[in-house]
CSV table of C-alpha atoms in Angstrom, one decimal:
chain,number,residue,atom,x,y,z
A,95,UNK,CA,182.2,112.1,158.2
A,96,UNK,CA,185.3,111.7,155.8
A,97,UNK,CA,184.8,114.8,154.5
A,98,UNK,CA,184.6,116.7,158.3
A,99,UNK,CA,187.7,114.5,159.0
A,100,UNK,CA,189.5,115.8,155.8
A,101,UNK,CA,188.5,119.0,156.0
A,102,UNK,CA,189.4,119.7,160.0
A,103,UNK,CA,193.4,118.0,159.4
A,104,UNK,CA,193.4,120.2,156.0
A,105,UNK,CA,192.5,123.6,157.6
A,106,UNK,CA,194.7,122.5,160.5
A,107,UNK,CA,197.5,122.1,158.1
A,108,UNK,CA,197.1,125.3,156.2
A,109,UNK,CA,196.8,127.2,159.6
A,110,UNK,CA,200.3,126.0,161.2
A,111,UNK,CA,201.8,126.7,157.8
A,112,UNK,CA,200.4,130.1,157.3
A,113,UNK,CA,201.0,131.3,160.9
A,114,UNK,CA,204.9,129.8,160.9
A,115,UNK,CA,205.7,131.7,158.5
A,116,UNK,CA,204.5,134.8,158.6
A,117,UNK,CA,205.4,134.3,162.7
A,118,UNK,CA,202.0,135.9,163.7
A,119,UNK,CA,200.5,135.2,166.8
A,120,UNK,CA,197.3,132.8,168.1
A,121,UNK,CA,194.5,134.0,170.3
A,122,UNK,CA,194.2,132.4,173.5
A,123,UNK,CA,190.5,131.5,174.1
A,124,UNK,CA,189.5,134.5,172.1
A,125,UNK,CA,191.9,137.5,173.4
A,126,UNK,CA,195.4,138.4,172.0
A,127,UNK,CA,198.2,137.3,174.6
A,128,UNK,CA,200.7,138.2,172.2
A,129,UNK,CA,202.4,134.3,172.2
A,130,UNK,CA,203.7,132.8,169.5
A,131,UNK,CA,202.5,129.8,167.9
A,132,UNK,CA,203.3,126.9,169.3
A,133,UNK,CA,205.3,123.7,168.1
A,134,UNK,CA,203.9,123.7,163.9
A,135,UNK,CA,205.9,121.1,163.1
A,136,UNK,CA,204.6,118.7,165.7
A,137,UNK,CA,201.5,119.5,164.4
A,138,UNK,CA,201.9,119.1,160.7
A,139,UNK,CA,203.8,115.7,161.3
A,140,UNK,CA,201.2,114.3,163.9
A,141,UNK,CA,198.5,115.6,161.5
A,142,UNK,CA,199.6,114.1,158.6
A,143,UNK,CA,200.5,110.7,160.3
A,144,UNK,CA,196.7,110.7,160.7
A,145,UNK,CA,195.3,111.9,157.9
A,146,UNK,CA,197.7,108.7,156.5
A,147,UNK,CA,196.5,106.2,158.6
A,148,UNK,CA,192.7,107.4,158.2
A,149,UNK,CA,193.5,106.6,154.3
A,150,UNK,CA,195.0,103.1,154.8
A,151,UNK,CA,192.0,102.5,157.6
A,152,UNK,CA,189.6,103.2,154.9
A,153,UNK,CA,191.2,102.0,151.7
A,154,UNK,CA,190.9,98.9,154.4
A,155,UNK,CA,187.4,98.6,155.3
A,156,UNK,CA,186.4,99.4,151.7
A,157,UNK,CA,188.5,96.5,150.4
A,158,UNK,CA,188.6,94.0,152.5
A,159,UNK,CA,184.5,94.3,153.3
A,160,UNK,CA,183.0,96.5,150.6
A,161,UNK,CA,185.3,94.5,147.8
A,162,UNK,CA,186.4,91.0,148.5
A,163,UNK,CA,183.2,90.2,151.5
A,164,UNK,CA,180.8,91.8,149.1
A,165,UNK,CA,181.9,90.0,145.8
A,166,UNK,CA,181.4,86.7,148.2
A,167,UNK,CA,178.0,87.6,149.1
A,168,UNK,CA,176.8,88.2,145.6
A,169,UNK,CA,178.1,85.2,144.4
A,170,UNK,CA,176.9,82.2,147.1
A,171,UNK,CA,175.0,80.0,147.1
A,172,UNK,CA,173.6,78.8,149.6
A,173,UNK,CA,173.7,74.8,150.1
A,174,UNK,CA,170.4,72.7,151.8
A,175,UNK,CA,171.2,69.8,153.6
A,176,UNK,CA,169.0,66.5,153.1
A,177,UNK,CA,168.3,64.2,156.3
A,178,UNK,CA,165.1,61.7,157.1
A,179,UNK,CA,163.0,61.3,159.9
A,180,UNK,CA,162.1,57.1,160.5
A,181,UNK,CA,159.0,56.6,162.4
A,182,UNK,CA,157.6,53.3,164.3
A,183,UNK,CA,154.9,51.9,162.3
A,184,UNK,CA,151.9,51.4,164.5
A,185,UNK,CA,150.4,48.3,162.8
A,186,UNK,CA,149.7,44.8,164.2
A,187,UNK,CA,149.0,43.4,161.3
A,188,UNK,CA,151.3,40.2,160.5
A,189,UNK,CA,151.2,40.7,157.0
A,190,UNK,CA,152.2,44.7,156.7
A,191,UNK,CA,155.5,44.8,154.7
A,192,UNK,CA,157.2,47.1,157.0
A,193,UNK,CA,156.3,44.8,159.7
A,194,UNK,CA,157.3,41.8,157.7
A,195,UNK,CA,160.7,43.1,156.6
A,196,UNK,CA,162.0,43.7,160.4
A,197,UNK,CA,160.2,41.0,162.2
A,198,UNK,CA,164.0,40.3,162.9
A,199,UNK,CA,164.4,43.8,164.5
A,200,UNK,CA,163.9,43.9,168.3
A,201,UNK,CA,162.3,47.3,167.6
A,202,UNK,CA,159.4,47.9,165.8
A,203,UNK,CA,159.2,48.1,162.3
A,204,UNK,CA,159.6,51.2,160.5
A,205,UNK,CA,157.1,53.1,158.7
A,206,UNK,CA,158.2,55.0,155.6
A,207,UNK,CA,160.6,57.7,156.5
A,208,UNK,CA,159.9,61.5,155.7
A,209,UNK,CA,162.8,63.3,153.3
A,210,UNK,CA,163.6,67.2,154.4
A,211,UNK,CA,165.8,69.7,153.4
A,212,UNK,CA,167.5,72.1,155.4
A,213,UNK,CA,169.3,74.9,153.7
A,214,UNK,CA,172.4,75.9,155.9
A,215,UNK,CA,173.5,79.3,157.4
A,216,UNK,CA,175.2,81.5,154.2
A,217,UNK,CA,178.9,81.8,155.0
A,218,UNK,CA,178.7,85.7,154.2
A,219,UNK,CA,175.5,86.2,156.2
A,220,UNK,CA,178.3,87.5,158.9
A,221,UNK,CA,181.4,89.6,158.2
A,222,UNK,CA,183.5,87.5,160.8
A,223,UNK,CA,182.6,84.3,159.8
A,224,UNK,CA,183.0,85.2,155.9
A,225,UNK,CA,186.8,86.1,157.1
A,226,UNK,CA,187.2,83.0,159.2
A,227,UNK,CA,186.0,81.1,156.4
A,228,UNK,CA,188.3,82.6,153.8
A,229,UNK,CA,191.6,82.2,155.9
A,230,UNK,CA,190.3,78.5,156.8
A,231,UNK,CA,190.2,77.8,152.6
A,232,UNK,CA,192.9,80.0,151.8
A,233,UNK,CA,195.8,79.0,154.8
A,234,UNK,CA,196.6,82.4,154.9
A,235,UNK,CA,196.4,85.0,157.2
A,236,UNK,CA,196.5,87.8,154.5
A,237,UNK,CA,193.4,86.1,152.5
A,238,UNK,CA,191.4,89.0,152.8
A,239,UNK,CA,193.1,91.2,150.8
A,240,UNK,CA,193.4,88.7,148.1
A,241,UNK,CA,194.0,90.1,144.6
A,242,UNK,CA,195.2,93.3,146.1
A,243,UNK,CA,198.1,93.5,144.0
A,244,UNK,CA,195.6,92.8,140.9
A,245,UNK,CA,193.5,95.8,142.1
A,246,UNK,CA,196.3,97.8,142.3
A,247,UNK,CA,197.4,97.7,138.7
A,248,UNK,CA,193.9,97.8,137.6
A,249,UNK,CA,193.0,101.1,139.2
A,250,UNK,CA,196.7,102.3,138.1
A,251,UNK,CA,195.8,101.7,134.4
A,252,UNK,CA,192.0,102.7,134.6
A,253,UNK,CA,193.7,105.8,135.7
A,254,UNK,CA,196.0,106.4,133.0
A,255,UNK,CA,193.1,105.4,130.4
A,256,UNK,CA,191.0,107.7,132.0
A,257,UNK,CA,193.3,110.8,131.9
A,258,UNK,CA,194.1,109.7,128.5
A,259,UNK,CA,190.5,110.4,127.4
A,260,UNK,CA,189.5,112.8,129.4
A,261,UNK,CA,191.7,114.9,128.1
A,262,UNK,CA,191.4,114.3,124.6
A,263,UNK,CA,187.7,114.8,124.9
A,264,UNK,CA,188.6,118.3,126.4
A,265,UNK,CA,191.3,119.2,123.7
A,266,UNK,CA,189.3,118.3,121.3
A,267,UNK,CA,186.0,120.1,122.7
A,268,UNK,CA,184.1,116.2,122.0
A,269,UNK,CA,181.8,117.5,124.5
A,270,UNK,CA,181.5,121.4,124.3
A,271,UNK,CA,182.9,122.8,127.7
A,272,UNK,CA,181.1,120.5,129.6
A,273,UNK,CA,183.7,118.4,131.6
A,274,UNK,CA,181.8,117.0,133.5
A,275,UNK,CA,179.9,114.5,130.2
A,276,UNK,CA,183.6,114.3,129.4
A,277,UNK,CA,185.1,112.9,132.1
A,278,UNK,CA,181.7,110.7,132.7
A,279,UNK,CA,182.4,109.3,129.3
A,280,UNK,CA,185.4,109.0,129.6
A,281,UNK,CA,185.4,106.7,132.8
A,282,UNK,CA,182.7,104.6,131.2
A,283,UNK,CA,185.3,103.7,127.8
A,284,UNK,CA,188.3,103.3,129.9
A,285,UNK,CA,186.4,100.7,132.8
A,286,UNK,CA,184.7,98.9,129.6
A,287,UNK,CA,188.4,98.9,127.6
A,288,UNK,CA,189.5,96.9,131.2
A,289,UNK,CA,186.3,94.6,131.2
A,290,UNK,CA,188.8,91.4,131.4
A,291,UNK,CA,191.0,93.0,134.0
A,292,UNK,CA,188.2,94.1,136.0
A,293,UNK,CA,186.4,90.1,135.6
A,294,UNK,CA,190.3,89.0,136.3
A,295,UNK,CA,190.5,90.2,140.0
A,296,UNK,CA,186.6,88.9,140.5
A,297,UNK,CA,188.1,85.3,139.4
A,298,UNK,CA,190.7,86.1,141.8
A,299,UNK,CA,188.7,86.6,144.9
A,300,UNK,CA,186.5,83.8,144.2
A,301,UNK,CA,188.2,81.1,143.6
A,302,UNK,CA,190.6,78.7,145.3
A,303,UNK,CA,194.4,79.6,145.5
A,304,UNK,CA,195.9,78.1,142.4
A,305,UNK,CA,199.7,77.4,142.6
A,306,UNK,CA,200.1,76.2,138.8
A,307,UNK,CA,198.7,79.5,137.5
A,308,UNK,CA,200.5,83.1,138.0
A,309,UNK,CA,198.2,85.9,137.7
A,310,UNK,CA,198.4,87.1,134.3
A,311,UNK,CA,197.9,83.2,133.2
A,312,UNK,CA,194.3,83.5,134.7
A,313,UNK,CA,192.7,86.4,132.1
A,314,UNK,CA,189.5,85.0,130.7
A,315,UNK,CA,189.6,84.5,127.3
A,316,UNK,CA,188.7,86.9,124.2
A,317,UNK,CA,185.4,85.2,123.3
A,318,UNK,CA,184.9,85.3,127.4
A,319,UNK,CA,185.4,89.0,127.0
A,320,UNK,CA,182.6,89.4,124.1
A,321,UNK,CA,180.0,88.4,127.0
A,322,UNK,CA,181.0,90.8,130.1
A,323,UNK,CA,181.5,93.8,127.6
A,324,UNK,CA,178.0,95.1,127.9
A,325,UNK,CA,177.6,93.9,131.6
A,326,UNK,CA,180.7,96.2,132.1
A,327,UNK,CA,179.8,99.1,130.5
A,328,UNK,CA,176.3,99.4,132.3
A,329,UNK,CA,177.9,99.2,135.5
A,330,UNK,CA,179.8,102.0,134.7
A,331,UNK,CA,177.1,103.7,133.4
A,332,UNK,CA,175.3,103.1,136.5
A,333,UNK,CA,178.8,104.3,138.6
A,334,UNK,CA,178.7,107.3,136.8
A,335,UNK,CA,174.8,108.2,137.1
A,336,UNK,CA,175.3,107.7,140.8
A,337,UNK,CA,177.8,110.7,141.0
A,338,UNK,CA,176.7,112.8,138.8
A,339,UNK,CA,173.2,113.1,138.8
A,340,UNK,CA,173.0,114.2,142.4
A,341,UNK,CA,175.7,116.7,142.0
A,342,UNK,CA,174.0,118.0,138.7
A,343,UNK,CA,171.0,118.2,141.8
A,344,UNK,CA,173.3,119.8,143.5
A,345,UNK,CA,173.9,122.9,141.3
A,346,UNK,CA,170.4,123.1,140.1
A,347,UNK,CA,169.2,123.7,143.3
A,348,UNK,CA,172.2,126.3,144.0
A,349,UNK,CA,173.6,124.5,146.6
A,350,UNK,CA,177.3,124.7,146.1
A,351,UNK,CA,176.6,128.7,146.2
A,352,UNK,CA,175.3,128.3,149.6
A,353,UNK,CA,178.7,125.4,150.4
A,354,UNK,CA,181.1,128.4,148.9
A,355,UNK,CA,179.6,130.5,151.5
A,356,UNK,CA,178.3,129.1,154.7
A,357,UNK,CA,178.4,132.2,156.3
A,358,UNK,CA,175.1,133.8,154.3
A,359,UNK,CA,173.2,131.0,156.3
A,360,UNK,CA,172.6,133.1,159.4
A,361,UNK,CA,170.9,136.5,156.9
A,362,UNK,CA,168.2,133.7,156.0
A,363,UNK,CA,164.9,133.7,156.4
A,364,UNK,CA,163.1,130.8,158.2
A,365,UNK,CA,161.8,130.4,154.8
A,366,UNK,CA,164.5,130.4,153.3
A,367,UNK,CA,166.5,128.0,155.7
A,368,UNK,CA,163.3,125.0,155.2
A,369,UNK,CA,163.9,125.4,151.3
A,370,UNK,CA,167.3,125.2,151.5
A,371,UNK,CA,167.1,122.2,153.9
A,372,UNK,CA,164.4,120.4,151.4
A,373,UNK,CA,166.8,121.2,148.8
A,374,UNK,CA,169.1,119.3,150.5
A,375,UNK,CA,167.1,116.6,151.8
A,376,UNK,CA,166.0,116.0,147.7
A,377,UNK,CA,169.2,115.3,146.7
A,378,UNK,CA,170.4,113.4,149.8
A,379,UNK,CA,167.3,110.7,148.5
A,380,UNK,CA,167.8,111.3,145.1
A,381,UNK,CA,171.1,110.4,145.8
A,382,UNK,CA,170.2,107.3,148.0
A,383,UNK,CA,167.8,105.7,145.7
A,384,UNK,CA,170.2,106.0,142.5
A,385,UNK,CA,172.7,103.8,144.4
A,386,UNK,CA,170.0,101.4,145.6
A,387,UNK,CA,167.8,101.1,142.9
A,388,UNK,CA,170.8,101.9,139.9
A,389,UNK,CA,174.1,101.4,141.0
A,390,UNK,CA,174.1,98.3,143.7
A,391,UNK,CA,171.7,96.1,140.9
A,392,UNK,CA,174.5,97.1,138.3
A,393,UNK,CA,177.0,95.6,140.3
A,394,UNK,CA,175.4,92.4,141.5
A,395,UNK,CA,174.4,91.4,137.8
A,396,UNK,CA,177.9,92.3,136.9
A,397,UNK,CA,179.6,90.4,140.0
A,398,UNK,CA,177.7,87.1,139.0
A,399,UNK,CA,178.0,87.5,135.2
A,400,UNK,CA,181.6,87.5,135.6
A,401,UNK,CA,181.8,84.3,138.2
A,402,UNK,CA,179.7,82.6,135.6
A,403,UNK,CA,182.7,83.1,133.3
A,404,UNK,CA,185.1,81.1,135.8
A,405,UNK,CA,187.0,78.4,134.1
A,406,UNK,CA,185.5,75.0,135.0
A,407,UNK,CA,188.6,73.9,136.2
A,408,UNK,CA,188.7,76.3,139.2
A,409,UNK,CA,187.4,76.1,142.4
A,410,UNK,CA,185.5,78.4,144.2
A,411,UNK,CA,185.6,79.2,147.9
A,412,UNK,CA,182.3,79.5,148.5
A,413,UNK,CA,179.1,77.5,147.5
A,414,UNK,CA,178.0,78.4,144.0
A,415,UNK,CA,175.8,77.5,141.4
A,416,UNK,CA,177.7,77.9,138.3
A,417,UNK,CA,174.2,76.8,136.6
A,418,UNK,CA,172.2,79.4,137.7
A,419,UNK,CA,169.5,77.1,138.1
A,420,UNK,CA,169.8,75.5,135.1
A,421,UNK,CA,170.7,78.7,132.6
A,422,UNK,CA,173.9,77.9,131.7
A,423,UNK,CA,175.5,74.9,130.5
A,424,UNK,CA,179.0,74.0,131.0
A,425,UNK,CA,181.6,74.6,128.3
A,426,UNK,CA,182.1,70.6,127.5
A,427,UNK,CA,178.2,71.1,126.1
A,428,UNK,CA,178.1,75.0,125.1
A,429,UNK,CA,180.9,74.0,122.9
A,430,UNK,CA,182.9,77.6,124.8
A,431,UNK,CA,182.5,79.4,127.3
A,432,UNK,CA,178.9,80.4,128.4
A,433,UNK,CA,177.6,83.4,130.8
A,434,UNK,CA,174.3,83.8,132.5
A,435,UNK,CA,172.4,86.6,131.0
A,436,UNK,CA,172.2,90.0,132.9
A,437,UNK,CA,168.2,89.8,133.8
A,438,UNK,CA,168.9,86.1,134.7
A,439,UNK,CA,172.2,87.7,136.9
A,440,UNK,CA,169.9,89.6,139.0
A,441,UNK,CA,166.7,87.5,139.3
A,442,UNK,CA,168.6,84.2,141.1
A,443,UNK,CA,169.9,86.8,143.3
A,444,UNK,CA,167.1,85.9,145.9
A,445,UNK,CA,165.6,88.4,148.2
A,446,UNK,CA,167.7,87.0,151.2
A,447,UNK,CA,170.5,87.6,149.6
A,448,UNK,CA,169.8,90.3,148.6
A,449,UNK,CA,169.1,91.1,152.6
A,450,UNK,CA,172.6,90.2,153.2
A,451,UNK,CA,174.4,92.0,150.9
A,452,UNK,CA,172.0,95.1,152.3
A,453,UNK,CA,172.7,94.6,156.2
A,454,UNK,CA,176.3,94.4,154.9
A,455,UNK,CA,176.8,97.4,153.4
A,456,UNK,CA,174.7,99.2,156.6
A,457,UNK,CA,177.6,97.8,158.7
A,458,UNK,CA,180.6,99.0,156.6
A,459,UNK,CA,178.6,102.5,156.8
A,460,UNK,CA,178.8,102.0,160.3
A,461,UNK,CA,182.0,101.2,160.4
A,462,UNK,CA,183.5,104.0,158.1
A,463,UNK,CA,181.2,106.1,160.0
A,464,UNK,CA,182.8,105.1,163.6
A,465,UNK,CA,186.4,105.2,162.3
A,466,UNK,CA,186.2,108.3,160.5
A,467,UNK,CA,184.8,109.7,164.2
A,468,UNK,CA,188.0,108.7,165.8
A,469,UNK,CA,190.2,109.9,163.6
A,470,UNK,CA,188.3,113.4,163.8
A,471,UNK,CA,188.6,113.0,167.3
A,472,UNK,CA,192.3,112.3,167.4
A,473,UNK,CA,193.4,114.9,165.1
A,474,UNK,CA,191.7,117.5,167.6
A,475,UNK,CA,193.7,115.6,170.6
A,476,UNK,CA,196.6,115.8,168.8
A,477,UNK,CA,196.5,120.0,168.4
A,478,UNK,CA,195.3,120.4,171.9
A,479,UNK,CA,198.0,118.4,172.9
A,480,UNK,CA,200.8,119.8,171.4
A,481,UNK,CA,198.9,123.4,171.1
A,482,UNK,CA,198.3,123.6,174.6
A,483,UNK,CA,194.6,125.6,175.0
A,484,UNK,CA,195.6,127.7,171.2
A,485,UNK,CA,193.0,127.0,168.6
A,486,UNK,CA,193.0,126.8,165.0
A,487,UNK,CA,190.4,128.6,163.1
């Protein structure tokens, strides 16, 4: 839907541009009236007002609920509650001890009571009360886009890095002609290079505000860094192998030949139209199952072997078990900082919440989904509005 919505305000663009300056006319619901076109710069300025507040929408929603929301849900734990249930013993005898010890009571005596746990409701099993929750611990109104400012120089420097390498690897023909293993490669180094930048903002998001630290003061340490190197670098790995292997699906399949030219769809065959379809369909799975089954594990064990590297000292917002039932022992008996291991990461992520973290990524879909429809529908407003009935194509 982002891509329609792109692609629509783009062509839009191009269109007013083109026709304003070479001063050509529009057709007029398909026949040549021979009036200019209208108002271009109304359009190109109301156009790219959306197209900017479509980015900050969904730089938004995948922030605030696929970043900060998220992180909470892979790292809670949820809390049980212990209460007892007393019960009237039923026995007349004079010498039962229950009986005995409350033959003062006006009631009966009390049998033994039963002991039962409760676990409570997980704060992040809804997106409202996970925000509620966060501005309630926080005392701020902004609290959901916590570390914002972290993630901001983090994805400013992973870019540089990235550049950096890519281009070597290019120059230097590291990989051939083959750009694509280069920049892959070269994404992996520079997000494993920024492991305790990366585990920085996660400590962020997690933990209680703490006035006596600035930012910079609350890097984890460099024998903290030895253990979330190689938790790092297979998330990346995992990143990469979710973009690239269903585009390399892509172009064996010769799909982008049929995307470069849409227009060879209607000299098909019915044959050839259910190939191309189950072409399609292949890698639109493919796709799906290397970010379920590849790239959201990745990032779980990564999420919780990084809160397992939280300073004792901090608080964190929501319930969690920094022992992992039992795996990991504080630092006052480790002798340093210890982390959960990475199969240990993902296992004591239960399958409930691993249900969570599931129905909430279905609703930020939904929600990207819904946006990005509005937008769509907004920029086409806009150009009939200003346009009049004239069309862009």
């Amino acid at each position: 839907m982002s891509g329609i919505a792109h692609h629509l305000v783009k062509r839009g663009m191009e269109v007013t541009h083109e026709r304003y300056r070479t001063g050509t006319t529009v057709a007029h619901q398909g026949q040549d009236d021979g009036k200019p076109f209208g108002h271009p710069y109304a359009v190109a300025a109301a156009l790219t007002v959306t197209v900017v507040a479509w980015f900050l929408a969904m730089s938004a929603i995948q922030y605030v609920y696929g970043g900060v929301v998220a992180t909470l849900t892979m790292i809670e734990t949820p809390t049980a509650t212990a209460y007892t249930v007393a019960r009237v013993t039923e026995s007349d005898d004079p010498d039962d001890p229950l009986r005995a010890a409350a033959e003062n009571d006006e009631k009966r005596p009390l049998k033994e009571p039963d002991l039962f746990l409760q676990k409570k409701t997980p704060i992040t099993s809804k997106i409202r009360t996970t925000i509620r929750h966060l501005k309630a611990e926080t005392g701020s109104s902004w609290a959901p886009f916590r570390g914002l400012h972290v993630a901001v120089m983090y994805h400013f420097t992973l870019h540089l890095l990235f550049n950096f390498f890519a281009r070597l690897f290019v120059a230097f023909y590291i990989f051939g002609r083959n750009t694509h293993a280069a920049q892959a490669v070269a994404a992996v180094l520079a997000t494993t290079l920024l492991c305790r930048f990366k585990m920085l903002w996660t400590h962020i998001v997690i933990s209680a505000p703490n006035p006596e630290k600035r930012w910079y003061q609350r890097f984890a340490s460099l024998e903290a860094r030895k253990k979330i190197v190689l938790p790092t670098m297979a998330w990346a790995v995992a990143e990469q192998l979710a973009i690239y292997f269903p585009a390399y699906l892509f172009d064996f399949f010769g799909l982008d030949g049929y995307a470069r030219n849409p227009q060879n769809w209607r000299e098909f065959s019915p044959m050839q139209r259910n190939s191309v379809l189950l072409a399609l369909a292949t890698v639109v799975l493919v796709g799906f199952l290397t970010i379920v089954l590849v790239a959201v594990p990745a990032t779980v064990t990564l999420k919780r072997v990084q809160a397992s590297l939280l300073a004792e000292e901090e608080e964190t917002v929501v319930p969690f078990d920094r022992t992992f039932g039992g795996r990991v022992l504080p630092e006052v008996v480790s002798g340093g900082p210890s982390a959960v291991g990475m199969l240990d990461a993902w296992r004591t992520f239960d399958w409930s919440a691993r249900f969570r973290l599931v129905k909430l990524y279905t609703k930020i879909v939904a929600i990207q989904v819904a946006a990005s429809a509005a937008f769509v529908l907004t920029a086409v407003a806009e150009v009939r509005l200003i346009n009049g009935d004239y069309i862009l194509y």
